[in-house]
Amino acid sequence: MVDASDTSAMMRTAKKKIGQHTLVMEHVTPATRLLEKRRQMFDVQESLEQQKVEFNRKEDGFKKREQGLKKKDLELQESLIKFSKFLQETDAKRNRADKKAIDERRLRGIKEGDIVSLKALLDELKAEKESTSSVVEKNMRYQKYLEQVLDIADQYHEISDLLMRFATLEATNGDLRQQAKGTSETNEATRAELQTYTKTRTDEILNLNNKISRKKKDLEEKERICFALESKKDYAMQAESQKRLQHGQVCMATENLSLRCKEMSKLKHPEHNKPIDQLNFIGEFMVDMASIIKQFRASNR
């Protein structure tokens, strides 16, 4: 690219040349002036062409320089990327190394703790070994005793057989004791259950006897009430029978009186089937008879 300052300088140089020739050509003919003007224009054009070539050359140089700078910039960026990767890898390696160191220190602490624990366990095992050794020494007399028993007993040939027989008898004894204990517990449970059952049944029997007593009292009361009701019923039936008998006698007497009244009357009367009608008829007949007798007595006086 052409610099703006170079272009301005080129224009100022051309103007100076034109100004100098203008001062010289003031006293010449117009044709000469025209030719001079054309020559000046060619000179300016040639100068401009030369400057343009120079500017193009400079521009090519600038472009090459720019390309070189871009290339160097890319190389610098690549170098920076590589350096950044190198730094990242270095940081990662350092972090891994730090982590490994921390893990190794932690593992060392664990191992040191394990060493302390194992030393304590070793001390315990040594103490247990000493105690076991003393127990073994004490139990050697039992070993000798078992050997003497084998010399006497013909059915056992090895100490292991004797110990196995003892273990069998001990297990059998334990089973029998456990069975006896279970049987005793079962008996106790059965006895307690029997006592509970007996008490429950006794209470139920007492409750049932009380209920029977109450039911007997209720039955006696009901029988007394029934007897009283039967007596009332018999009395009521007798009274009803007496009333019916009296009613029948009254009806028969009423019917007989009604018939006698009809026989004594010379008038024809309708039939009366109901006792009340018959009584009304008898009453009317008696009233009529009393009136007739009264009139008869009055006429005889």
C-alpha positions in Angstrom: 0.0 0.0 0.0 1.2 3.6 -0.9 1.7 5.8 2.1 -0.4 9.1 2.1 2.6 11.2 3.2 4.7 10.0 0.2 1.8 11.0 -2.2 1.6 14.4 -0.7 5.4 14.9 -1.0 5.2 13.9 -4.7 2.4 16.4 -5.4 4.4 19.2 -3.7 7.5 18.5 -5.8 5.5 18.5 -9.1 3.9 21.9 -8.1 7.3 23.4 -7.4 8.7 22.4 -10.8 5.6 23.8 -12.6 5.9 27.1 -10.6 9.6 27.5 -11.6 8.9 27.0 -15.3 6.0 29.4 -15.1 8.3 32.2 -13.9 10.7 31.6 -16.8 8.0 31.3 -19.5 6.2 34.6 -18.7 7.9 36.5 -21.7 7.5 33.7 -24.4 4.7 33.1 -27.1 1.6 31.2 -26.3 2.5 28.3 -28.5 5.8 28.0 -26.7 4.0 28.2 -23.5 1.6 25.4 -24.6 4.5 23.2 -25.6 6.2 24.0 -22.4 3.0 23.1 -20.5 2.8 19.8 -22.3 6.5 19.1 -21.6 5.9 19.9 -18.0 2.9 17.6 -17.9 4.9 14.8 -19.4 7.6 15.4 -16.9 5.1 15.4 -14.1 3.4 12.3 -15.6 6.8 10.6 -15.8 7.7 11.6 -12.3 4.4 10.3 -11.1 4.9 7.0 -13.0 8.4 6.7 -11.4 7.0 7.4 -8.0 4.1 5.0 -8.7 6.6 2.3 -9.5 8.6 3.2 -6.4 5.4 3.1 -4.4 4.4 -0.3 -5.9 7.9 -1.6 -5.1 7.5 -0.3 -1.5 4.0 -1.7 -1.3 5.3 -5.2 -2.4 8.0 -4.8 0.2 5.4 -3.9 2.8 3.3 -6.9 1.8 6.2 -9.2 2.0 7.1 -7.7 5.3 3.5 -8.1 6.5 3.5 -11.7 5.3 6.7 -12.3 7.2 5.2 -10.7 10.3 2.1 -12.8 10.0 4.3 -15.9 9.6 6.4 -14.9 12.6 3.1 -14.2 14.5 1.8 -17.7 13.6 5.2 -19.2 14.6 5.0 -17.2 17.8 1.5 -18.4 18.5 2.5 -22.0 17.8 5.5 -21.5 20.1 3.1 -20.0 22.8 0.7 -23.0 22.3 3.6 -25.4 22.6 4.9 -23.6 25.7 1.4 -23.5 27.2 1.0 -27.2 26.6 4.5 -27.7 28.1 3.4 -25.7 31.2 0.2 -27.6 31.5 2.0 -30.9 31.2 4.5 -29.7 33.7 1.7 -28.6 36.1 0.0 -32.0 35.6 3.2 -33.8 36.3 3.8 -31.7 39.3 0.3 -32.3 40.5 0.7 -36.0 40.0 4.0 -35.9 41.8 2.4 -34.0 44.7 -0.6 -36.4 44.8 1.8 -39.3 44.7 3.9 -37.8 47.5 0.7 -37.2 49.5 -0.5 -40.8 48.9 2.9 -42.2 49.8 3.0 -40.2 53.0 -0.5 -41.4 53.8 0.4 -45.0 52.9 3.5 -44.6 55.0 1.4 -43.5 58.0 -0.9 -46.5 57.4 2.0 -48.8 57.2 3.5 -47.3 60.3 0.2 -47.8 62.1 0.0 -51.4 60.8 3.6 -52.0 62.1 2.5 -50.7 65.6 -0.6 -52.9 65.5 1.4 -55.9 64.4 4.0 -55.3 67.0 1.2 -55.2 69.7 -0.3 -58.3 68.2 3.1 -60.0 68.2 3.5 -59.1 71.9 0.0 -60.5 72.6 0.8 -63.7 70.7 4.0 -64.1 72.6 2.2 -63.7 75.9 -0.5 -66.1 74.7 2.3 -68.6 73.7 3.8 -68.4 77.1 0.4 -68.9 78.8 -0.4 -71.8 76.4 3.0 -73.3 77.1 2.3 -73.2 80.9 -1.2 -74.7 80.3 0.4 -77.5 78.1 2.9 -78.3 80.9 0.1 -78.5 83.4 -2.0 -80.7 81.1 0.9 -83.2 80.5 -0.2 -85.0 83.6 -3.5 -85.7 82.0 -1.7 -87.1 79.0 0.2 -89.4 81.3 -3.0 -90.4 83.0 -4.7 -91.2 79.7 -1.7 -93.3 78.7 -2.0 -95.2 82.0 -5.7 -95.7 81.3 -4.9 -97.2 77.9 -2.6 -99.6 79.5 -5.4 -100.9 81.7 -8.4 -100.7 79.3 -8.3 -103.2 76.4 -11.2 -101.8 74.3 -9.3 -98.6 73.6 -6.0 -98.5 71.6 -5.5 -94.8 71.1 -6.0 -91.7 73.3 -8.1 -90.3 70.5 -10.5 -93.2 70.8 -10.8 -92.6 74.6 -11.3 -88.9 74.1 -13.9 -89.5 71.4 -15.7 -91.9 73.7 -15.6 -89.3 76.5 -16.9 -86.6 74.1 -19.7 -89.0 73.0 -20.7 -89.7 76.6 -20.5 -86.0 77.5 -22.6 -85.1 74.5 -25.1 -87.8 75.4 -25.1 -86.6 79.0 -25.7 -83.0 77.8 -28.5 -84.1 75.5 -30.1 -86.1 78.4 -29.8 -83.1 80.7 -31.3 -80.8 78.1 -34.1 -83.3 77.5 -34.7 -83.6 81.2 -34.7 -79.8 81.5 -37.1 -79.6 78.6 -39.3 -82.3 80.1 -39.3 -80.5 83.4 -40.2 -77.3 81.7 -42.9 -79.0 79.8 -44.3 -80.6 83.0 -44.2 -77.2 84.7 -46.0 -75.6 81.7 -48.5 -78.5 81.7 -49.0 -78.3 85.4 -49.5 -74.5 85.2 -51.9 -75.0 82.2 -53.8 -77.7 84.2 -54.1 -75.4 87.2 -55.3 -72.6 85.0 -57.7 -74.9 83.2 -59.0 -76.2 86.6 -59.4 -72.7 88.0 -61.2 -71.6 84.8 -63.5 -74.6 84.8 -64.2 -74.2 88.6 -65.1 -70.5 88.0 -67.3 -71.5 85.1 -69.0 -74.2 87.3 -69.6 -71.7 90.0 -70.9 -69.2 87.5 -73.2 -71.9 86.0 -74.4 -72.9 89.5 -75.2 -69.3 90.3 -77.0 -69.0 87.0 -78.9 -72.2 87.7 -79.9 -70.9 91.1 -81.0 -67.7 89.6 -82.9 -69.6 86.9 -84.5 -71.8 89.5 -85.7 -68.7 91.4 -86.9 -67.2 88.2 -88.7 -70.5 87.4 -90.3 -70.6 90.8 -91.4 -67.0 90.4 -92.7 -67.7 86.9 -94.5 -70.8 88.2 -96.0 -68.7 91.0 -97.1 -66.1 88.5 -98.5 -68.8 86.2 -100.4 -70.4 89.1 -101.8 -67.0 90.0 -102.7 -66.4 86.4 -104.3 -69.9 86.1 -106.3 -69.2 89.2 -107.4 -65.9 87.8 -108.2 -67.6 84.6 -110.3 -70.3 86.3 -112.1 -67.7 88.4 -112.7 -65.6 85.2 -113.9 -68.7 83.4 -116.2 -69.6 86.3 -117.5 -66.1 86.4 -118.0 -66.1 82.7 -119.8 -69.5 83.0 -122.0 -68.1 85.7 -122.7 -65.0 83.7 -123.5 -67.1 80.7 -125.8 -69.3 82.8 -127.5 -66.3 84.2 -127.8 -64.8 80.8 -129.3 -68.1 79.5 -131.8 -68.2 82.4 -132.7 -64.5 81.9 -133.2 -65.2 78.1 -135.3 -68.3 78.9 -137.4 -66.4 81.5 -137.7 -63.4 79.1 -138.8 -65.7 76.3 -141.3 -67.5 78.6 -142.8 -64.3 79.9 -143.0 -63.0 76.3 -144.9 -66.1 75.2 -147.2 -65.9 78.2 -147.8 -62.2 77.4 -148.6 -63.0 73.8 -151.0 -65.8 75.0 -152.7 -63.5 77.4 -153.0 -60.7 74.8 -155.7 -60.8 72.2 -153.8 -58.7 69.8 -151.4 -60.0 67.2 -147.8 -59.0 67.9 -144.7 -59.5 65.7 -142.1 -62.1 66.6 -139.4 -60.9 68.9 -136.2 -62.9 68.8 -133.9 -60.6 70.7 -134.1 -60.5 74.5 -134.1 -56.7 74.6 -137.1 -56.6 72.2 -138.8 -59.2 74.3 -138.2 -57.2 77.5 -139.5 -54.1 75.8 -142.6 -56.1 74.7 -143.1 -57.4 78.3 -142.7 -53.9 79.7 -145.2 -52.5 77.3 -147.6 -55.4 78.1 -147.2 -54.9 81.8 -147.9 -51.1 81.4 -151.0 -51.8 79.4 -152.2 -54.4 81.9 -151.6 -52.0 84.8 -153.6 -49.3 83.0 -156.4 -51.8 82.3 -156.6 -52.9 85.9 -156.5 -49.3 87.1 -159.4 -48.5 84.8 -161.3 -51.6 85.8 -161.0 -50.8 89.5 -162.0 -47.2 88.8 -165.2 -48.3 87.0 -166.1 -50.8 89.8 -166.2 -48.1 92.4 
